[in-house]
PDB file of C-alpha atoms and ligand atoms in Angstrom:
ATOM      1  CA  MET A   1     -30.637 -15.850 -27.048  1.00  0.00           C
ATOM      2  CA  ARG A   2     -27.538 -16.501 -24.929  1.00  0.00           C
ATOM      3  CA  LEU A   3     -26.500 -20.137 -24.637  1.00  0.00           C
ATOM      4  CA  ASP A   4     -26.556 -20.133 -20.821  1.00  0.00           C
ATOM      5  CA  HIS A   5     -30.069 -18.599 -20.744  1.00  0.00           C
ATOM      6  CA  PHE A   6     -31.313 -21.190 -23.163  1.00  0.00           C
ATOM      7  CA  LEU A   7     -29.771 -24.080 -21.212  1.00  0.00           C
ATOM      8  CA  SER A   8     -31.053 -22.777 -17.927  1.00  0.00           C
ATOM      9  CA  LYS A   9     -34.599 -22.685 -19.321  1.00  0.00           C
ATOM     10  CA  ALA A  10     -34.456 -25.959 -21.224  1.00  0.00           C
ATOM     11  CA  LEU A  11     -32.807 -27.950 -18.416  1.00  0.00           C
ATOM     12  CA  GLN A  12     -34.425 -26.120 -15.495  1.00  0.00           C
ATOM     13  CA  LYS A  13     -30.999 -25.511 -13.941  1.00  0.00           C
ATOM     14  CA  SER A  14     -29.419 -22.514 -12.238  1.00  0.00           C
ATOM     15  CA  ARG A  15     -26.939 -20.318 -14.118  1.00  0.00           C
ATOM     16  CA  THR A  16     -24.101 -21.745 -11.978  1.00  0.00           C
ATOM     17  CA  GLU A  17     -25.057 -25.321 -12.830  1.00  0.00           C
ATOM     18  CA  VAL A  18     -25.263 -24.397 -16.497  1.00  0.00           C
ATOM     19  CA  SER A  19     -21.847 -22.682 -16.391  1.00  0.00           C
ATOM     20  CA  ASN A  20     -20.369 -25.875 -14.958  1.00  0.00           C
ATOM     21  CA  LEU A  21     -21.839 -27.959 -17.780  1.00  0.00           C
ATOM     22  CA  ILE A  22     -20.420 -25.546 -20.353  1.00  0.00           C
ATOM     23  CA  SER A  23     -16.953 -25.516 -18.815  1.00  0.00           C
ATOM     24  CA  LYS A  24     -16.924 -29.333 -18.728  1.00  0.00           C
ATOM     25  CA  GLY A  25     -17.065 -29.164 -22.551  1.00  0.00           C
ATOM     26  CA  ILE A  26     -20.108 -31.436 -22.880  1.00  0.00           C
ATOM     27  CA  ILE A  27     -22.350 -28.878 -24.542  1.00  0.00           C
ATOM     28  CA  GLU A  28     -22.294 -28.713 -28.328  1.00  0.00           C
ATOM     29  CA  VAL A  29     -23.918 -26.277 -30.715  1.00  0.00           C
ATOM     30  CA  ASN A  30     -24.326 -27.649 -34.212  1.00  0.00           C
ATOM     31  CA  ASN A  31     -21.993 -30.471 -33.345  1.00  0.00           C
ATOM     32  CA  LYS A  32     -19.148 -28.190 -32.218  1.00  0.00           C
ATOM     33  CA  LYS A  33     -18.045 -27.858 -28.613  1.00  0.00           C
ATOM     34  CA  ALA A  34     -19.483 -24.653 -27.080  1.00  0.00           C
ATOM     35  CA  LEU A  35     -17.302 -23.147 -24.349  1.00  0.00           C
ATOM     36  CA  ARG A  36     -18.651 -19.585 -24.226  1.00  0.00           C
ATOM     37  CA  LYS A  37     -21.711 -19.165 -22.032  1.00  0.00           C
ATOM     38  CA  ASN A  38     -22.585 -15.857 -23.708  1.00  0.00           C
ATOM     39  CA  MET A  39     -22.578 -17.416 -27.182  1.00  0.00           C
ATOM     40  CA  GLN A  40     -25.672 -16.356 -29.142  1.00  0.00           C
ATOM     41  CA  ILE A  41     -27.876 -19.122 -30.489  1.00  0.00           C
ATOM     42  CA  ASN A  42     -30.974 -18.961 -32.671  1.00  0.00           C
ATOM     43  CA  ASP A  43     -33.845 -21.184 -33.790  1.00  0.00           C
ATOM     44  CA  ASN A  44     -31.752 -22.998 -36.390  1.00  0.00           C
ATOM     45  CA  ASP A  45     -29.084 -24.083 -33.930  1.00  0.00           C
ATOM     46  CA  ILE A  46     -29.038 -27.599 -32.542  1.00  0.00           C
ATOM     47  CA  VAL A  47     -27.864 -27.677 -28.951  1.00  0.00           C
ATOM     48  CA  SER A  48     -26.840 -31.000 -27.476  1.00  0.00           C
ATOM     49  CA  ILE A  49     -25.478 -32.296 -24.186  1.00  0.00           C
ATOM     50  CA  ASP A  50     -23.332 -35.423 -24.340  1.00  0.00           C
ATOM     51  CA  GLY A  51     -24.635 -35.968 -27.885  1.00  0.00           C
ATOM     52  CA  ASN A  52     -28.328 -35.714 -26.914  1.00  0.00           C
ATOM     53  CA  ILE A  53     -30.285 -32.914 -28.559  1.00  0.00           C
ATOM     54  CA  ILE A  54     -31.805 -30.627 -25.959  1.00  0.00           C
ATOM     55  CA  GLU A  55     -34.193 -28.542 -27.961  1.00  0.00           C
ATOM     56  CA  TYR A  56     -36.729 -30.722 -29.633  1.00  0.00           C
ATOM     57  CA  LYS A  57     -37.272 -29.958 -33.271  1.00  0.00           C
ATOM     58  CA  ALA A  58     -39.753 -32.255 -34.961  1.00  0.00           C
ATOM     59  CA  PHE A  59     -37.985 -31.998 -38.297  1.00  0.00           C
ATOM     60  CA  LEU A  60     -34.314 -31.708 -39.169  1.00  0.00           C
ATOM     61  CA  TYR A  61     -33.253 -30.548 -42.641  1.00  0.00           C
ATOM     62  CA  ILE A  62     -29.624 -31.090 -43.578  1.00  0.00           C
ATOM     63  CA  MET A  63     -27.480 -30.309 -46.623  1.00  0.00           C
ATOM     64  CA  MET A  64     -24.459 -32.572 -47.050  1.00  0.00           C
ATOM     65  CA  ASN A  65     -21.591 -32.463 -49.498  1.00  0.00           C
ATOM     66  CA  LYS A  66     -21.689 -36.219 -50.040  1.00  0.00           C
ATOM     67  CA  PRO A  67     -18.237 -37.754 -50.274  1.00  0.00           C
ATOM     68  CA  SER A  68     -17.354 -40.532 -52.684  1.00  0.00           C
ATOM     69  CA  GLY A  69     -17.327 -44.007 -51.088  1.00  0.00           C
ATOM     70  CA  TYR A  70     -20.582 -43.655 -49.137  1.00  0.00           C
ATOM     71  CA  VAL A  71     -23.953 -45.022 -50.238  1.00  0.00           C
ATOM     72  CA  SER A  72     -27.103 -42.868 -50.123  1.00  0.00           C
ATOM     73  CA  ALA A  73     -29.007 -45.156 -47.793  1.00  0.00           C
ATOM     74  CA  THR A  74     -29.852 -45.405 -44.113  1.00  0.00           C
ATOM     75  CA  THR A  75     -28.246 -48.827 -43.649  1.00  0.00           C
ATOM     76  CA  ASP A  76     -26.097 -51.097 -45.773  1.00  0.00           C
ATOM     77  CA  GLU A  77     -24.536 -54.488 -45.132  1.00  0.00           C
ATOM     78  CA  LYS A  78     -21.191 -53.791 -46.755  1.00  0.00           C
ATOM     79  CA  ASP A  79     -20.776 -50.058 -47.374  1.00  0.00           C
ATOM     80  CA  LYS A  80     -20.631 -46.982 -45.184  1.00  0.00           C
ATOM     81  CA  THR A  81     -23.756 -44.851 -45.490  1.00  0.00           C
ATOM     82  CA  ILE A  82     -24.190 -41.088 -45.467  1.00  0.00           C
ATOM     83  CA  ILE A  83     -26.089 -41.487 -42.182  1.00  0.00           C
ATOM     84  CA  ASP A  84     -22.846 -42.799 -40.624  1.00  0.00           C
ATOM     85  CA  LEU A  85     -21.436 -39.286 -41.134  1.00  0.00           C
ATOM     86  CA  LEU A  86     -24.108 -37.724 -38.916  1.00  0.00           C
ATOM     87  CA  PRO A  87     -24.217 -37.710 -35.118  1.00  0.00           C
ATOM     88  CA  TYR A  88     -28.028 -37.589 -35.073  1.00  0.00           C
ATOM     89  CA  LYS A  89     -30.130 -40.714 -34.947  1.00  0.00           C
ATOM     90  CA  ARG A  90     -33.479 -39.143 -35.691  1.00  0.00           C
ATOM     91  CA  SER A  91     -34.939 -41.328 -38.471  1.00  0.00           C
ATOM     92  CA  LEU A  92     -33.076 -39.239 -41.028  1.00  0.00           C
ATOM     93  CA  PHE A  93     -32.983 -40.390 -44.633  1.00  0.00           C
ATOM     94  CA  PRO A  94     -31.556 -39.042 -47.925  1.00  0.00           C
ATOM     95  CA  VAL A  95     -33.879 -37.306 -50.376  1.00  0.00           C
ATOM     96  CA  GLY A  96     -33.211 -39.288 -53.545  1.00  0.00           C
ATOM     97  CA  ARG A  97     -29.916 -40.972 -54.251  1.00  0.00           C
ATOM     98  CA  LEU A  98     -26.460 -40.259 -55.514  1.00  0.00           C
ATOM     99  CA  ASP A  99     -24.227 -43.119 -56.647  1.00  0.00           C
ATOM    100  CA  LYS A 100     -21.552 -44.360 -54.253  1.00  0.00           C
ATOM    101  CA  ASP A 101     -18.818 -42.598 -56.267  1.00  0.00           C
ATOM    102  CA  THR A 102     -20.812 -39.366 -56.817  1.00  0.00           C
ATOM    103  CA  GLU A 103     -20.124 -36.316 -54.678  1.00  0.00           C
ATOM    104  CA  GLY A 104     -22.100 -33.195 -53.949  1.00  0.00           C
ATOM    105  CA  LEU A 105     -25.431 -31.915 -52.798  1.00  0.00           C
ATOM    106  CA  LEU A 106     -27.529 -34.393 -50.875  1.00  0.00           C
ATOM    107  CA  LEU A 107     -30.515 -33.311 -48.802  1.00  0.00           C
ATOM    108  CA  ILE A 108     -31.143 -35.379 -45.694  1.00  0.00           C
ATOM    109  CA  MET A 109     -34.241 -34.947 -43.547  1.00  0.00           C
ATOM    110  CA  ASN A 110     -36.865 -36.700 -41.463  1.00  0.00           C
ATOM    111  CA  ASP A 111     -39.825 -34.918 -43.055  1.00  0.00           C
ATOM    112  CA  GLY A 112     -41.361 -37.675 -45.180  1.00  0.00           C
ATOM    113  CA  LYS A 113     -44.030 -35.444 -46.675  1.00  0.00           C
ATOM    114  CA  LEU A 114     -41.558 -32.867 -48.003  1.00  0.00           C
ATOM    115  CA  ALA A 115     -39.152 -35.569 -49.204  1.00  0.00           C
ATOM    116  CA  HIS A 116     -41.972 -37.249 -51.119  1.00  0.00           C
ATOM    117  CA  HIS A 117     -42.931 -33.912 -52.652  1.00  0.00           C
ATOM    118  CA  LEU A 118     -39.329 -33.252 -53.742  1.00  0.00           C
ATOM    119  CA  THR A 119     -38.784 -36.662 -55.305  1.00  0.00           C
ATOM    120  CA  SER A 120     -42.136 -36.892 -57.054  1.00  0.00           C
ATOM    121  CA  PRO A 121     -41.561 -36.983 -60.854  1.00  0.00           C
ATOM    122  CA  ARG A 122     -44.596 -34.677 -61.162  1.00  0.00           C
ATOM    123  CA  HIS A 123     -42.602 -31.727 -59.831  1.00  0.00           C
ATOM    124  CA  HIS A 124     -39.756 -31.953 -62.411  1.00  0.00           C
ATOM    125  CA  ILE A 125     -37.199 -30.558 -59.992  1.00  0.00           C
ATOM    126  CA  GLN A 126     -34.048 -29.621 -61.869  1.00  0.00           C
ATOM    127  CA  LYS A 127     -30.792 -31.153 -60.678  1.00  0.00           C
ATOM    128  CA  LYS A 128     -27.523 -29.709 -61.936  1.00  0.00           C
ATOM    129  CA  TYR A 129     -24.312 -31.741 -62.087  1.00  0.00           C
ATOM    130  CA  TYR A 130     -20.677 -30.958 -62.741  1.00  0.00           C
ATOM    131  CA  VAL A 131     -19.400 -33.749 -64.959  1.00  0.00           C
ATOM    132  CA  VAL A 132     -15.898 -34.770 -66.038  1.00  0.00           C
ATOM    133  CA  VAL A 133     -15.735 -37.197 -68.970  1.00  0.00           C
ATOM    134  CA  ASP A 134     -13.044 -39.033 -70.910  1.00  0.00           C
ATOM    135  CA  LYS A 135     -14.056 -37.799 -74.359  1.00  0.00           C
ATOM    136  CA  GLU A 136     -15.672 -34.766 -75.919  1.00  0.00           C
ATOM    137  CA  LEU A 137     -19.183 -34.825 -77.416  1.00  0.00           C
ATOM    138  CA  THR A 138     -19.391 -33.665 -81.034  1.00  0.00           C
ATOM    139  CA  ASN A 139     -21.670 -30.704 -81.794  1.00  0.00           C
ATOM    140  CA  GLU A 140     -24.231 -33.067 -83.251  1.00  0.00           C
ATOM    141  CA  GLU A 141     -24.050 -35.347 -80.188  1.00  0.00           C
ATOM    142  CA  GLU A 142     -24.554 -32.340 -77.911  1.00  0.00           C
ATOM    143  CA  MET A 143     -27.837 -31.594 -79.700  1.00  0.00           C
ATOM    144  CA  THR A 144     -28.977 -35.202 -79.464  1.00  0.00           C
ATOM    145  CA  PHE A 145     -27.920 -35.406 -75.790  1.00  0.00           C
ATOM    146  CA  GLN A 146     -30.076 -32.402 -74.942  1.00  0.00           C
ATOM    147  CA  SER A 147     -33.135 -33.277 -76.972  1.00  0.00           C
ATOM    148  CA  GLY A 148     -33.502 -36.767 -75.423  1.00  0.00           C
ATOM    149  CA  ILE A 149     -32.026 -40.227 -75.915  1.00  0.00           C
ATOM    150  CA  ASP A 150     -33.006 -43.826 -75.187  1.00  0.00           C
ATOM    151  CA  ILE A 151     -31.191 -45.252 -72.168  1.00  0.00           C
ATOM    152  CA  CYS A 152     -31.811 -48.201 -69.890  1.00  0.00           C
ATOM    153  CA  ASP A 153     -33.583 -47.148 -66.652  1.00  0.00           C
ATOM    154  CA  GLY A 154     -31.832 -49.733 -64.475  1.00  0.00           C
ATOM    155  CA  LYS A 155     -34.815 -52.106 -64.502  1.00  0.00           C
ATOM    156  CA  GLN A 156     -34.173 -53.385 -68.039  1.00  0.00           C
ATOM    157  CA  ASN A 157     -36.691 -50.898 -69.467  1.00  0.00           C
ATOM    158  CA  ILE A 158     -35.818 -48.468 -72.220  1.00  0.00           C
ATOM    159  CA  PHE A 159     -36.398 -44.924 -71.142  1.00  0.00           C
ATOM    160  CA  HIS A 160     -36.451 -41.802 -73.321  1.00  0.00           C
ATOM    161  CA  THR A 161     -34.832 -38.922 -71.411  1.00  0.00           C
ATOM    162  CA  LYS A 162     -36.633 -35.603 -71.202  1.00  0.00           C
ATOM    163  CA  PRO A 163     -34.893 -32.532 -72.673  1.00  0.00           C
ATOM    164  CA  SER A 164     -31.829 -31.614 -70.641  1.00  0.00           C
ATOM    165  CA  VAL A 165     -29.429 -28.673 -70.587  1.00  0.00           C
ATOM    166  CA  LEU A 166     -25.770 -29.189 -71.405  1.00  0.00           C
ATOM    167  CA  GLU A 167     -23.237 -26.416 -70.771  1.00  0.00           C
ATOM    168  CA  LYS A 168     -19.732 -27.105 -71.985  1.00  0.00           C
ATOM    169  CA  ILE A 169     -16.973 -25.849 -69.675  1.00  0.00           C
ATOM    170  CA  ASN A 170     -14.052 -27.241 -71.676  1.00  0.00           C
ATOM    171  CA  LYS A 171     -13.426 -30.301 -73.806  1.00  0.00           C
ATOM    172  CA  ASN A 172     -13.950 -32.827 -71.032  1.00  0.00           C
ATOM    173  CA  THR A 173     -16.080 -30.974 -68.463  1.00  0.00           C
ATOM    174  CA  TYR A 174     -19.737 -30.051 -68.614  1.00  0.00           C
ATOM    175  CA  TYR A 175     -22.620 -28.886 -66.476  1.00  0.00           C
ATOM    176  CA  VAL A 176     -25.678 -31.042 -67.088  1.00  0.00           C
ATOM    177  CA  SER A 177     -29.151 -30.222 -65.776  1.00  0.00           C
ATOM    178  CA  ILE A 178     -31.848 -32.874 -65.774  1.00  0.00           C
ATOM    179  CA  THR A 179     -35.325 -33.045 -64.282  1.00  0.00           C
ATOM    180  CA  GLU A 180     -35.400 -36.819 -63.862  1.00  0.00           C
ATOM    181  CA  GLY A 181     -33.452 -39.171 -61.660  1.00  0.00           C
ATOM    182  CA  LYS A 182     -33.176 -42.622 -63.196  1.00  0.00           C
ATOM    183  CA  TYR A 183     -30.498 -45.009 -61.978  1.00  0.00           C
ATOM    184  CA  HIS A 184     -27.032 -43.822 -63.169  1.00  0.00           C
ATOM    185  CA  GLN A 185     -28.832 -41.399 -65.475  1.00  0.00           C
ATOM    186  CA  ILE A 186     -25.985 -38.982 -66.218  1.00  0.00           C
ATOM    187  CA  LYS A 187     -23.471 -41.812 -66.671  1.00  0.00           C
ATOM    188  CA  ARG A 188     -25.846 -43.702 -68.959  1.00  0.00           C
ATOM    189  CA  MET A 189     -26.587 -40.589 -71.007  1.00  0.00           C
ATOM    190  CA  PHE A 190     -22.874 -40.132 -71.764  1.00  0.00           C
ATOM    191  CA  LEU A 191     -22.403 -43.871 -72.245  1.00  0.00           C
ATOM    192  CA  TYR A 192     -24.954 -43.694 -75.058  1.00  0.00           C
ATOM    193  CA  PHE A 193     -22.176 -41.869 -76.955  1.00  0.00           C
ATOM    194  CA  ASP A 194     -19.503 -44.288 -75.667  1.00  0.00           C
ATOM    195  CA  ILE A 195     -18.200 -41.661 -73.251  1.00  0.00           C
ATOM    196  CA  HIS A 196     -17.308 -42.477 -69.633  1.00  0.00           C
ATOM    197  CA  VAL A 197     -17.981 -40.184 -66.679  1.00  0.00           C
ATOM    198  CA  THR A 198     -14.832 -40.018 -64.557  1.00  0.00           C
ATOM    199  CA  TYR A 199     -16.108 -37.572 -61.916  1.00  0.00           C
ATOM    200  CA  LEU A 200     -19.626 -36.494 -60.992  1.00  0.00           C
ATOM    201  CA  LYS A 201     -20.791 -33.919 -58.486  1.00  0.00           C
ATOM    202  CA  ARG A 202     -24.305 -32.547 -57.914  1.00  0.00           C
ATOM    203  CA  ILE A 203     -24.210 -28.806 -57.417  1.00  0.00           C
ATOM    204  CA  SER A 204     -27.876 -27.878 -57.113  1.00  0.00           C
ATOM    205  CA  MET A 205     -31.326 -29.306 -56.617  1.00  0.00           C
ATOM    206  CA  GLY A 206     -34.239 -26.995 -57.431  1.00  0.00           C
ATOM    207  CA  PRO A 207     -33.604 -23.717 -55.587  1.00  0.00           C
ATOM    208  CA  ILE A 208     -30.929 -25.194 -53.276  1.00  0.00           C
ATOM    209  CA  MET A 209     -27.280 -24.753 -54.223  1.00  0.00           C
ATOM    210  CA  LEU A 210     -24.500 -26.784 -52.650  1.00  0.00           C
ATOM    211  CA  ASP A 211     -22.754 -24.631 -50.054  1.00  0.00           C
ATOM    212  CA  GLU A 212     -19.247 -24.614 -51.515  1.00  0.00           C
ATOM    213  CA  SER A 213     -17.719 -24.051 -48.066  1.00  0.00           C
ATOM    214  CA  LEU A 214     -18.705 -27.652 -47.215  1.00  0.00           C
ATOM    215  CA  GLN A 215     -15.883 -30.116 -47.820  1.00  0.00           C
ATOM    216  CA  PRO A 216     -16.840 -33.665 -48.890  1.00  0.00           C
ATOM    217  CA  GLY A 217     -18.366 -35.344 -45.813  1.00  0.00           C
ATOM    218  CA  GLU A 218     -19.356 -32.047 -44.176  1.00  0.00           C
ATOM    219  CA  TYR A 219     -22.930 -30.903 -43.642  1.00  0.00           C
ATOM    220  CA  ARG A 220     -24.965 -28.071 -42.254  1.00  0.00           C
ATOM    221  CA  PHE A 221     -28.589 -27.421 -41.360  1.00  0.00           C
ATOM    222  CA  LEU A 222     -30.739 -25.733 -43.993  1.00  0.00           C
ATOM    223  CA  SER A 223     -31.740 -22.167 -43.176  1.00  0.00           C
ATOM    224  CA  GLU A 224     -35.426 -21.324 -42.639  1.00  0.00           C
ATOM    225  CA  GLN A 225     -35.318 -19.544 -46.001  1.00  0.00           C
ATOM    226  CA  GLU A 226     -33.986 -22.657 -47.777  1.00  0.00           C
ATOM    227  CA  ILE A 227     -36.656 -24.815 -46.127  1.00  0.00           C
ATOM    228  CA  ASP A 228     -39.351 -22.368 -47.277  1.00  0.00           C
ATOM    229  CA  LEU A 229     -37.983 -22.439 -50.841  1.00  0.00           C
ATOM    230  CA  LEU A 230     -38.283 -26.236 -50.858  1.00  0.00           C
ATOM    231  CA  LYS A 231     -41.809 -26.131 -49.438  1.00  0.00           C
ATOM    232  CA  ASP A 232     -42.832 -23.621 -52.124  1.00  0.00           C
ATOM    233  CA  ILE A 233     -41.894 -25.915 -55.025  1.00  0.00           C
TER     234      ILE A 233
HETATM  235  N1  URA B 301     -26.567 -39.617 -62.455  1.00  0.00           N
HETATM  236  C1  URA B 301     -25.648 -40.589 -62.218  1.00  0.00           C
HETATM  237  O1  URA B 301     -25.204 -41.263 -63.141  1.00  0.00           O
HETATM  238  N2  URA B 301     -25.240 -40.789 -60.957  1.00  0.00           N
HETATM  239  C2  URA B 301     -25.665 -40.041 -59.913  1.00  0.00           C
HETATM  240  O2  URA B 301     -25.224 -40.252 -58.774  1.00  0.00           O
HETATM  241  C3  URA B 301     -26.604 -39.030 -60.170  1.00  0.00           C
HETATM  242  C4  URA B 301     -27.046 -38.837 -61.453  1.00  0.00           C
END
């Protein structure tokens, strides 16, 4: 649908009035100024006027490339949160957590039921990370790493990790896939072998891959197809 048709319907305004709003530069589509009245928009697009969303969508589903330095929370007394990077104030929250210094795929939504489904340990959703470390694992350590090790779960309990998948890229970089999400899990798994993680980035979560065109701090809405894939888990 054309942007001016949509606005005319949604705001109950004439085409001339709508054209004036567009030329004033106060209409945004997906958080970018929209200056062409014949621009095509579809169901996934978020249209806003002066920062207020016009079309009401009950649920928003966002993929962010989380930057380092932001906490995965809705509010925090001392740190910036990932919600501070969004212009929408629609009860959005992150699905699970990444550490403050971790980058990469973070899903953010306001659909509590789906978020609960995705974070439930019962569903064993696989999360894949790109990991840079300061020391190489030996062949024997690689086997032990993957079969399961005892780490602390962050609440002073010892936790035996489920089998994981380790793919070596070169001597200090790996892909690691795990189905759990204990506090600092990847860092603690390497620390078990006295190895420090120097960079960590999540690249996928279940069927959703990080959109590599997103720079740290950037985000986009999930497509209908991506939302369906998550609902089908
Ligand atoms: N494991 C970690 O150690 N940190 C994260 O942010 C995610 C997984």
